[in-house]
mmCIF file of C-alpha atoms in Angstrom:
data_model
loop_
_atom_site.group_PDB
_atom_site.id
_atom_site.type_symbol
_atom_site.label_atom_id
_atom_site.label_comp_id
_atom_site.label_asym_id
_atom_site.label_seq_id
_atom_site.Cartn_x
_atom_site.Cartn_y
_atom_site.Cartn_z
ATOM 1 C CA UNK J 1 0.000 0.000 0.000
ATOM 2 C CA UNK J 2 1.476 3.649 -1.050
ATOM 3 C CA UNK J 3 2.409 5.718 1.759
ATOM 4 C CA UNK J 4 0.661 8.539 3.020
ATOM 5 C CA UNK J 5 2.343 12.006 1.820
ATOM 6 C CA UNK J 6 3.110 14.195 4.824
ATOM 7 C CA UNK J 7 3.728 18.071 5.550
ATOM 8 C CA UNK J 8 7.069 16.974 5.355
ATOM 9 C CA UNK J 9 7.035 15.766 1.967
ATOM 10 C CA UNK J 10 5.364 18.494 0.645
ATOM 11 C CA UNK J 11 7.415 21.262 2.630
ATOM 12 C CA UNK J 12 10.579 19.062 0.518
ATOM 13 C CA UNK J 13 9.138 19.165 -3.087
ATOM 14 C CA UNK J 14 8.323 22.355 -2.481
ATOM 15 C CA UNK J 15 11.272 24.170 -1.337
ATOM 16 C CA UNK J 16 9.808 25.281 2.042
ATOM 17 C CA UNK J 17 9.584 24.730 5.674
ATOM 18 C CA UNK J 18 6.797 22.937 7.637
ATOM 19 C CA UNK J 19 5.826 25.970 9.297
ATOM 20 C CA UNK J 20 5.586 27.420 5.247
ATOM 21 C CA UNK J 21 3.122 24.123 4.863
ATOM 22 C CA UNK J 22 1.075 24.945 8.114
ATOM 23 C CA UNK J 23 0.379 28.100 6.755
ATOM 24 C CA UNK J 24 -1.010 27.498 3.505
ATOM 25 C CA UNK J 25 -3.435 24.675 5.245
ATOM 26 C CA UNK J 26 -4.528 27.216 8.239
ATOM 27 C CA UNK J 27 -3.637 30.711 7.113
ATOM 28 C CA UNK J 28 -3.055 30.714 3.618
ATOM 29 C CA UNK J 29 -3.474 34.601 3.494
ATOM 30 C CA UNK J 30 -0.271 34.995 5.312
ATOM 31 C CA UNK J 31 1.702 33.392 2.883
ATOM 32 C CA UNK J 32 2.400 34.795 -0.391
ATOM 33 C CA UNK J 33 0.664 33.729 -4.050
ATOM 34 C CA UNK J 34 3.764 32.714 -5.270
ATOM 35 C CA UNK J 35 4.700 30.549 -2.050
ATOM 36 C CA UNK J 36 1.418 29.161 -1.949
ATOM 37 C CA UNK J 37 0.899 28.383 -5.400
ATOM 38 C CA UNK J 38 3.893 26.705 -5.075
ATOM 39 C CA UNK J 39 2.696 24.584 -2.058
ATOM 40 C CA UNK J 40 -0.159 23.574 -4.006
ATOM 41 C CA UNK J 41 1.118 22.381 -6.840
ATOM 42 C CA UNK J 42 3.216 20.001 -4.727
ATOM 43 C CA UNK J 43 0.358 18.775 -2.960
ATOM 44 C CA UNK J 44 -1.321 18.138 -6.207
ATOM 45 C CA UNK J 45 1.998 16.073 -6.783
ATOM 46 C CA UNK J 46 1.650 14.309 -4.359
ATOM 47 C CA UNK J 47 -1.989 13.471 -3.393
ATOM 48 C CA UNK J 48 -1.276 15.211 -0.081
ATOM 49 C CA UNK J 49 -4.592 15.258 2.190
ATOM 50 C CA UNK J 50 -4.223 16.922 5.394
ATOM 51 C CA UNK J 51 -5.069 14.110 8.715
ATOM 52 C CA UNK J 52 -8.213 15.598 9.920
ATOM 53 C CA UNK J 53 -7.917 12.881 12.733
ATOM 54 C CA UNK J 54 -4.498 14.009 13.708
ATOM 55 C CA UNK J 55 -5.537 17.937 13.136
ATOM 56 C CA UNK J 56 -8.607 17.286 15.573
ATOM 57 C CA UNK J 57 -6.718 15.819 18.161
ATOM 58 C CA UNK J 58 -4.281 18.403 18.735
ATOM 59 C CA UNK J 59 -6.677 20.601 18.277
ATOM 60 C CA UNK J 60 -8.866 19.017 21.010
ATOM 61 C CA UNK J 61 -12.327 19.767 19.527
ATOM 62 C CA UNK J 62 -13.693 17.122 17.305
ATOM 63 C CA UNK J 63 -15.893 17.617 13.924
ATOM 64 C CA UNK J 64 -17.660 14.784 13.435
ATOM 65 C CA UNK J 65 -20.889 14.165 14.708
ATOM 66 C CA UNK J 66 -22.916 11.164 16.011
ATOM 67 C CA UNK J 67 -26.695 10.665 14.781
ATOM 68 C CA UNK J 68 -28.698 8.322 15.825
ATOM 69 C CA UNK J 69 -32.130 7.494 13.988
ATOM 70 C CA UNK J 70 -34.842 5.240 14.461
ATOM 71 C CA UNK J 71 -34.528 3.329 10.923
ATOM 72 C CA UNK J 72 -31.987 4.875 8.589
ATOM 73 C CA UNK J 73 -33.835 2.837 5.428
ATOM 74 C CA UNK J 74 -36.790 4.816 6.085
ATOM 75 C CA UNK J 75 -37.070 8.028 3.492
ATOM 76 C CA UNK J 76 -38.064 10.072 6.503
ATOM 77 C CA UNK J 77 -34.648 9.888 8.641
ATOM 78 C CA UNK J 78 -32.737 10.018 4.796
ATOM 79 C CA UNK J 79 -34.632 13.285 4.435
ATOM 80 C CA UNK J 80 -33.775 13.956 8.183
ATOM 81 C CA UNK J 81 -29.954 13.359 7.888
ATOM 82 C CA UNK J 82 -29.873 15.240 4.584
ATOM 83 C CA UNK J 83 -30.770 18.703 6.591
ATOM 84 C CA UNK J 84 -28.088 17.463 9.164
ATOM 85 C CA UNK J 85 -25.696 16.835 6.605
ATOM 86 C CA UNK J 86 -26.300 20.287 4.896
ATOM 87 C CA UNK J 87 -25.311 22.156 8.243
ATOM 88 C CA UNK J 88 -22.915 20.416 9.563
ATOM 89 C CA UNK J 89 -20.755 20.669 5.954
ATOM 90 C CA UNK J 90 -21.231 24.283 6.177
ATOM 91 C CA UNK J 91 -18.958 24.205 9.462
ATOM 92 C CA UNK J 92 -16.735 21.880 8.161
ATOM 93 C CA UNK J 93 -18.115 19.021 10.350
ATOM 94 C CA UNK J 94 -19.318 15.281 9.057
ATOM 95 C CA UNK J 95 -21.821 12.696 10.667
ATOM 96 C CA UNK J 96 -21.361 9.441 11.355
ATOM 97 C CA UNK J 97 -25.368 7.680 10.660
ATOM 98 C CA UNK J 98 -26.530 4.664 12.746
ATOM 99 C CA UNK J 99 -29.867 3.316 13.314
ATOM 100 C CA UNK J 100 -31.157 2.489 17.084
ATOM 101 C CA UNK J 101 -33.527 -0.496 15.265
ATOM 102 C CA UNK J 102 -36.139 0.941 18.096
ATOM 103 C CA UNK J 103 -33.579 -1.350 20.370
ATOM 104 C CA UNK J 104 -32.436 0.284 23.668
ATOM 105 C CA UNK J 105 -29.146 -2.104 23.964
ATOM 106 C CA UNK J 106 -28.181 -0.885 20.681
ATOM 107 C CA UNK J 107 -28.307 2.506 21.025
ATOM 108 C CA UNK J 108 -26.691 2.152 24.149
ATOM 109 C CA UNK J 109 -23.476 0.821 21.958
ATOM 110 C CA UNK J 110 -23.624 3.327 19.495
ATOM 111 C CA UNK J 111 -23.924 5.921 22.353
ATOM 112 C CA UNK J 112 -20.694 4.103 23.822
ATOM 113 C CA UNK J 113 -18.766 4.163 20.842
ATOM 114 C CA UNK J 114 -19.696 7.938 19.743
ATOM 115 C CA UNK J 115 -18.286 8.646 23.678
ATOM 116 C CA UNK J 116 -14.983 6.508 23.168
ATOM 117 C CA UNK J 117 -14.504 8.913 19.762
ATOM 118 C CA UNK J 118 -14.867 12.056 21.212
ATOM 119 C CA UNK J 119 -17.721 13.465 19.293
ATOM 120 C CA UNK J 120 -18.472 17.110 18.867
ATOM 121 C CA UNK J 121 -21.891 16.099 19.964
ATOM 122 C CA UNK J 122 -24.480 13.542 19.314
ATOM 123 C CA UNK J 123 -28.335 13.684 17.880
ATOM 124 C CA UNK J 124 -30.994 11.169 18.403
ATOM 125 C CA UNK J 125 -34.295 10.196 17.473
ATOM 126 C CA UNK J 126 -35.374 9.649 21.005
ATOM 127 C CA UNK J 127 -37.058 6.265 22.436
ATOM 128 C CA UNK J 128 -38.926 6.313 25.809
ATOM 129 C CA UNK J 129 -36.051 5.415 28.076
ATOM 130 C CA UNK J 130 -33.202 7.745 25.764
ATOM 131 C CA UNK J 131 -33.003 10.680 27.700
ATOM 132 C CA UNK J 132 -31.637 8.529 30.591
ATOM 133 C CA UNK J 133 -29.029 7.197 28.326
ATOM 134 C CA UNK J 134 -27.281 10.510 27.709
ATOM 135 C CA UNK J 135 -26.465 11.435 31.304
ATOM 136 C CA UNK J 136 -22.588 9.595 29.942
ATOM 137 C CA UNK J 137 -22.041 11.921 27.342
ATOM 138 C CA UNK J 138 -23.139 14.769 29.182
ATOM 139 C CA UNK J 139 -20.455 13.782 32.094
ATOM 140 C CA UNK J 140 -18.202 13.524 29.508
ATOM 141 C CA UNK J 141 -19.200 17.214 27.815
ATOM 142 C CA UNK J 142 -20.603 15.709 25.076
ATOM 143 C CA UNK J 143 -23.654 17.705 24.249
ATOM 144 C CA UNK J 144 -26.804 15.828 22.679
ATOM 145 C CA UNK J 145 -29.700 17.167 20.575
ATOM 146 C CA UNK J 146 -33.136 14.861 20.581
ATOM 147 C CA UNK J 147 -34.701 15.196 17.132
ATOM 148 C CA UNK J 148 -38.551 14.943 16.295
ATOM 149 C CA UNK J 149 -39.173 15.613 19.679
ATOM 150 C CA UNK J 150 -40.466 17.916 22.356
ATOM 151 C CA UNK J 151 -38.748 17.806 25.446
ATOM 152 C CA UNK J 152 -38.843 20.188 27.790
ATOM 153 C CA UNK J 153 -36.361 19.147 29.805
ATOM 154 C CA UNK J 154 -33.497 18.513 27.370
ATOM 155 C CA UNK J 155 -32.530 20.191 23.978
ATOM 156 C CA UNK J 156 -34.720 19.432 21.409
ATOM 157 C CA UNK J 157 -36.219 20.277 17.786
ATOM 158 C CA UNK J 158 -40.084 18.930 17.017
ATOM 159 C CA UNK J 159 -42.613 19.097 15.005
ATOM 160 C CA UNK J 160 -46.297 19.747 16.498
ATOM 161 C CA UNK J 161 -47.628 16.382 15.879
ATOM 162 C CA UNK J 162 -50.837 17.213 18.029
ATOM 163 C CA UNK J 163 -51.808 19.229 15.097
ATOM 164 C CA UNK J 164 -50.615 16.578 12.433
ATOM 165 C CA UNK J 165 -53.024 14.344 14.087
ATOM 166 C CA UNK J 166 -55.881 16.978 14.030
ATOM 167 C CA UNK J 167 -55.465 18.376 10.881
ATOM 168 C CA UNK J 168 -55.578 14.367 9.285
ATOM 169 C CA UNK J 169 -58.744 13.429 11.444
ATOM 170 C CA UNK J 170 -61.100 16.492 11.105
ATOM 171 C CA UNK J 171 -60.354 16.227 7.268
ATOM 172 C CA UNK J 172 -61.714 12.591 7.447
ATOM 173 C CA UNK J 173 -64.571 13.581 9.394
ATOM 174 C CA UNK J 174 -65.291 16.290 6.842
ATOM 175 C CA UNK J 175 -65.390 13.539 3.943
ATOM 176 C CA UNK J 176 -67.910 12.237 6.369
ATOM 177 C CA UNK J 177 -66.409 9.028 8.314
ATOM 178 C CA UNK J 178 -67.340 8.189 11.274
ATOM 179 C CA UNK J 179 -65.453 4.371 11.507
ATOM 180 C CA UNK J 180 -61.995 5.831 11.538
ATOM 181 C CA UNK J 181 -58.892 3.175 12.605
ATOM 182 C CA UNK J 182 -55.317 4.524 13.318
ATOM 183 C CA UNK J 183 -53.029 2.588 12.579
ATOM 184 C CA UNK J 184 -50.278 3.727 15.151
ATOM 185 C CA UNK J 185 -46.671 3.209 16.855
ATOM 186 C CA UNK J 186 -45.831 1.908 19.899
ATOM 187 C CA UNK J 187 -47.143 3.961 22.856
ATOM 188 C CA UNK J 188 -43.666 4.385 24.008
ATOM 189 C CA UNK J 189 -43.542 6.577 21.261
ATOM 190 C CA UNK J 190 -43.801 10.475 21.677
ATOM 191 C CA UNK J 191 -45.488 10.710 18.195
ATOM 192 C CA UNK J 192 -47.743 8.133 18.349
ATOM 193 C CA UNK J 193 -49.493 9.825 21.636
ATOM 194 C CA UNK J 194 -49.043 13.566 20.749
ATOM 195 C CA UNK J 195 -50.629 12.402 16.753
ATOM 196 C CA UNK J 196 -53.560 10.687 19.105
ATOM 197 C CA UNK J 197 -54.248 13.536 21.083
ATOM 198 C CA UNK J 198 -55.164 15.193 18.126
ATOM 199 C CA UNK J 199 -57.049 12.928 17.102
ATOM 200 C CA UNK J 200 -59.140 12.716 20.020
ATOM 201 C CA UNK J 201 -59.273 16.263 19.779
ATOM 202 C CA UNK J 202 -60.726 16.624 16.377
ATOM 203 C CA UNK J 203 -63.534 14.032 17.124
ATOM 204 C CA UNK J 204 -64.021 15.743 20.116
ATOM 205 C CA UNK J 205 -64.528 19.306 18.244
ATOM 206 C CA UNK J 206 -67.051 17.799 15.894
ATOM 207 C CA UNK J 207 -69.460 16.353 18.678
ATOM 208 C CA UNK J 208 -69.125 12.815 18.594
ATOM 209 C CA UNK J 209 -67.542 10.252 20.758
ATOM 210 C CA UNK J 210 -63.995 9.559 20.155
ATOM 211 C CA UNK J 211 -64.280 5.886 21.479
ATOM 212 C CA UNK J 212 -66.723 5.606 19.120
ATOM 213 C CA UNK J 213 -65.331 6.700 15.693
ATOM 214 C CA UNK J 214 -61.628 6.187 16.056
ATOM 215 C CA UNK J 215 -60.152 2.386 17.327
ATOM 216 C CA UNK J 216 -56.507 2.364 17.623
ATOM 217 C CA UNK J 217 -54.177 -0.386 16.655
ATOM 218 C CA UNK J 218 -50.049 -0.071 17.833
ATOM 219 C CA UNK J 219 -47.515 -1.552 15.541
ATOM 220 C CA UNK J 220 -44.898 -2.647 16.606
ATOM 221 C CA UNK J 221 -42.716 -2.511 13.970
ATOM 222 C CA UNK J 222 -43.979 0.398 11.262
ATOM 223 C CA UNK J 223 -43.649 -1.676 8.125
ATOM 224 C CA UNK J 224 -45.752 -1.826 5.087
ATOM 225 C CA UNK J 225 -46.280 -5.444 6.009
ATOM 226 C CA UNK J 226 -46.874 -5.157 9.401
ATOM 227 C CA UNK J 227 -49.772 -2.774 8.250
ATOM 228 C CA UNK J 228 -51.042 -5.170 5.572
ATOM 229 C CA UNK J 229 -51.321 -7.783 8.577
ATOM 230 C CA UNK J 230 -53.470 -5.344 10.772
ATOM 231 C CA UNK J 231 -55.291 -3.936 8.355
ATOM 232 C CA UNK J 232 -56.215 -7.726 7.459
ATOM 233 C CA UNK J 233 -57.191 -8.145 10.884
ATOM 234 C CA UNK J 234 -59.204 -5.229 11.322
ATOM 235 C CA UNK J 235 -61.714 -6.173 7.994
ATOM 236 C CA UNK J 236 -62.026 -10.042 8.829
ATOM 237 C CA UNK J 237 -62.731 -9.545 12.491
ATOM 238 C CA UNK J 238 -66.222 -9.620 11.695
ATOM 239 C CA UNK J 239 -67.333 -6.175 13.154
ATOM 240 C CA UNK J 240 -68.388 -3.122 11.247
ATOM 241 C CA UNK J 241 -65.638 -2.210 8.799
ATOM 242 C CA UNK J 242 -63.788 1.016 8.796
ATOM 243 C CA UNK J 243 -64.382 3.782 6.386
ATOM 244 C CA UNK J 244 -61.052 5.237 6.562
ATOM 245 C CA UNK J 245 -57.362 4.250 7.740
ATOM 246 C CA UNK J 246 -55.172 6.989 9.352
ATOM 247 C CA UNK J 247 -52.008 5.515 8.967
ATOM 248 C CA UNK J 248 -48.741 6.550 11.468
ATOM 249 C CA UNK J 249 -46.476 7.342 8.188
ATOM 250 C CA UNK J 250 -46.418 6.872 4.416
ATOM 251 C CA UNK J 251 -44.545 3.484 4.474
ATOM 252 C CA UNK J 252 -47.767 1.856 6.660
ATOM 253 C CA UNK J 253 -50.242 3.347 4.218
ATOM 254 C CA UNK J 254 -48.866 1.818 1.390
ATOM 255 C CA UNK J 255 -49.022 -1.281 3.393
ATOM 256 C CA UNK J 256 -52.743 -0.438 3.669
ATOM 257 C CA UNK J 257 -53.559 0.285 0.088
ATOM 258 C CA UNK J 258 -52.034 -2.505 -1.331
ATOM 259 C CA UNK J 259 -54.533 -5.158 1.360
ATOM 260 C CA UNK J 260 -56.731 -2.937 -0.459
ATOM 261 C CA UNK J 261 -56.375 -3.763 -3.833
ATOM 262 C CA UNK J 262 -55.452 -6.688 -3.055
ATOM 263 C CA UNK J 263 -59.044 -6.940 -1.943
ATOM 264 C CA UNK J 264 -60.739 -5.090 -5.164
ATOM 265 C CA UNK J 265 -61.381 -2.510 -3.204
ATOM 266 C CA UNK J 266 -61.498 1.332 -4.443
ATOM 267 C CA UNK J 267 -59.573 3.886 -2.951
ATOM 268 C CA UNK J 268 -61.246 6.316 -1.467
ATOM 269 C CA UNK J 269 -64.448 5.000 -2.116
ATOM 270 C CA UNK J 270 -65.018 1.959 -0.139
ATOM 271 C CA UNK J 271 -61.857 3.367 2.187
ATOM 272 C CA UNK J 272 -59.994 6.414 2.539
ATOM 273 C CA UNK J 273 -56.936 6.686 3.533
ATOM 274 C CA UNK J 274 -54.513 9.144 5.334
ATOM 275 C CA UNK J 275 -50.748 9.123 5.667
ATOM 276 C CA UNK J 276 -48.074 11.125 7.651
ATOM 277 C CA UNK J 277 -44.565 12.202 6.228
ATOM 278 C CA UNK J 278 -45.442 13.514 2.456
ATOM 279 C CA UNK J 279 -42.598 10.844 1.509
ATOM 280 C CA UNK J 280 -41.431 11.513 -1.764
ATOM 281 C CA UNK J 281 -43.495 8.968 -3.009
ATOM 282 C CA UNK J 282 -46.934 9.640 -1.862
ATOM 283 C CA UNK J 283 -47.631 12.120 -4.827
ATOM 284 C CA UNK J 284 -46.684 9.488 -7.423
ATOM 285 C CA UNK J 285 -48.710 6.394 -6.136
ATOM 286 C CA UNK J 286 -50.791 5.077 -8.929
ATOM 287 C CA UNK J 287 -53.906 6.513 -6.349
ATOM 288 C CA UNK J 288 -51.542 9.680 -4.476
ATOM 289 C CA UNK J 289 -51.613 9.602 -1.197
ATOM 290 C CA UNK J 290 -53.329 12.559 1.280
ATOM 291 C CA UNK J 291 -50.339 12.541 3.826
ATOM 292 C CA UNK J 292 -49.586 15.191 6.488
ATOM 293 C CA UNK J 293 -46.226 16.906 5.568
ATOM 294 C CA UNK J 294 -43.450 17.028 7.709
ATOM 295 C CA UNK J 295 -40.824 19.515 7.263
ATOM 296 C CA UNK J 296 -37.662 16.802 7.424
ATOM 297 C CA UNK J 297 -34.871 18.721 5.911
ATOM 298 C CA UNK J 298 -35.749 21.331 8.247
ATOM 299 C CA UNK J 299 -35.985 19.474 11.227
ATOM 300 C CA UNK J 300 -32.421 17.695 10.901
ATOM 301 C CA UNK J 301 -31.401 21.300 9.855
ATOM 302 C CA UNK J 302 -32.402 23.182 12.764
ATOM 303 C CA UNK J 303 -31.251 20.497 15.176
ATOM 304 C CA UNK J 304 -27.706 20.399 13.846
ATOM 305 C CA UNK J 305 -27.995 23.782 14.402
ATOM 306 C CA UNK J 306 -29.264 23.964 17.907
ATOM 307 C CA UNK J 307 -26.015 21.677 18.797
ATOM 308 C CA UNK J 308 -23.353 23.765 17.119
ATOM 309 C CA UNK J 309 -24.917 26.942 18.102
ATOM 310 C CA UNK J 310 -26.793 26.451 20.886
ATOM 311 C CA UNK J 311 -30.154 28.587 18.878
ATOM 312 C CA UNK J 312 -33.148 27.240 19.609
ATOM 313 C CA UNK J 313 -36.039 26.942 17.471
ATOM 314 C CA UNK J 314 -39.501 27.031 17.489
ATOM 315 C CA UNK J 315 -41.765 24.045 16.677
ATOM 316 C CA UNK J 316 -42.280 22.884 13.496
ATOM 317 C CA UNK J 317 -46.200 23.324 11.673
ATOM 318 C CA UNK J 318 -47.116 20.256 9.731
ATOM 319 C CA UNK J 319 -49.062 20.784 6.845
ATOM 320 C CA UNK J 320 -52.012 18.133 5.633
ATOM 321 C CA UNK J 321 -51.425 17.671 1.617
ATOM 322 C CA UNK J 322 -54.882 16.567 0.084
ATOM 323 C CA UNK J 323 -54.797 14.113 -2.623
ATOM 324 C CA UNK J 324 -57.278 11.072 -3.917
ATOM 325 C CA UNK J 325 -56.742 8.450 -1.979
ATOM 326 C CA UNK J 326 -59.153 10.480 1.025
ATOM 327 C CA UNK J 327 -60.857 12.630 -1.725
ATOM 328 C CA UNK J 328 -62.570 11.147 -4.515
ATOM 329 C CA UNK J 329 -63.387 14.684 -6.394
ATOM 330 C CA UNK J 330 -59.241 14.888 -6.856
#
């Protein structure tokens, strides 16, 4: 294997001393166009790359961070480290991506091994039980950022899923169904409560009985199969039928439509259904798919952002984007 070019060889091939080298990597407008072309043009030589790992250690401040997400195959936590990605390269800082798998043990071991590398900071798409797990890295001065989430007491970006929940729920009501099923995460989960509560609330607000219209299901895995299987459930228990699926993201509505066809059933028409995420796919579905929009680049974004520079920011609208699997007219 070829040798790694130092700042020695360079400072040789070029003519110059180390301290000439240094300069042109750190302070290249104390050195003069002629030195530093010069420089360059041996680095280009030689394929020099500076040792960022070296650099950061005797530099003492690391720039790489750790980011933790709930399923890195889903499109929603791509989209998510995509916004983390974009501001972290504008401070010259990288991420290292790992998925938690929903599996405590395992994002204890990625939170270990972000520690033992000395991480600028980590963020995570909390679990129930993750807040607990960061007490290390904050003993350490490792700083930590929980994403898609809104708690008060540790840093955090979120989205108001309360409203998501609402806004997908009163717009099913309004298309007139009263047999609504939502198809939901784990109650562990943060989103899954907050996206009932509004729910409950739009029900509520339309003077019916939420125990009544809306019957809950948890996943506990959100797959598209997982769905199919409930959704299966649901129509051959042999009680009335719902008229509409609310589905916990765009990846178990698709798991939803296809039991549908599956079944010769029309969408919307014999059921409507609702997703969450506005995945980039929902608008290209052979029926598109109503989903309520979350703003992902944003949110990775901003919470990148709230870790390197400590600004907060406020919480995140989603938007409900109509299409025809809930309205037939479209």
């Amino acid at each position: 294997m070829t040798q790694r070019a130092s700042v020695k060889d360079v400072a040789l091939l070029a003519g110059v001393s180390v301290g000439t080298v240094s300069n042109v990597l750190n302070r290249p407008e104390s050195v003069t166009e002629k030195t530093r072309t010069k420089v360059e043009q041996a680095m280009a030589e030689l394929n020099f790359h500076r040792n960022a790992s070296a650099r950061q250690l005797r530099a003492g401040v690391s720039r790489t961070v750790g980011v933790i997400v709930m399923d890195v195959s889903n499109p929603f936590y791509t989209e998510l480290a995509r916004g983390i990605e974009d501001r972290l390269a504008a401070d010259d800082h990288t991420l290292i991506l790992s998925s938690s798998d929903d599996d405590p043990r395992r994002e204890q071991r990625f939170l270990r091994l972000f520690a033992e590398q000395g991480v600028r900071g980590v963020l995570v798409t909390p679990m129930a039980s993750t807040a607990e797990r960061l007490g290390d890295l904050r003993r350490l001065g490792i700083p930590s950022v929980l994403m898609d989430s809104t708690d008060p007491a540790h840093a955090s970006v979120g989205v108001d899923h309360v409203s998501g929940g609402r806004q997908a729920v009163a717009h099913l009501l309004d298309r007139g169904h009263r047999r609504i099923l939502f198809l939901a995460g784990t109650t562990e989960l943060q989103q899954t409560r907050h996206r009932l509560r509004g729910a409950v609330e739009a029900v509520t607000a339309a003077g019916l009985e939420p125990g009544e219209v809306l019957k809950v299901v948890n996943l506990a895995v959100l797959t598209s199969n997982d769905a199919q299987q409930a959704l299966v459930e649901a129509l051959d228990s042999g009680g009335p039928a719902p008229t509409a699926v609310f589905a916990m993201n765009d990846v178990v509505a698709l798991g939803v439509m296809r039991e549908l066809r599956r079944r010769g059933l029309s969408i919307p028409h014999d059921m409507a259904v609702v997703g969450y995420d506005d995945l980039y796919f929902a608008a290209e579905l052979m029926t598109p798919l109503s989903s309520v929009r979350q703003p992902m680049r944003q949110l990775g974004w901003a919470a990148a952002d709230l870790l390197l520079t400590g600004q907060a920011h406020p919480l995140f609208e989603p938007e409900l984007i109509v299409r025809a699997s809930s309205d037939g007219n479209l």
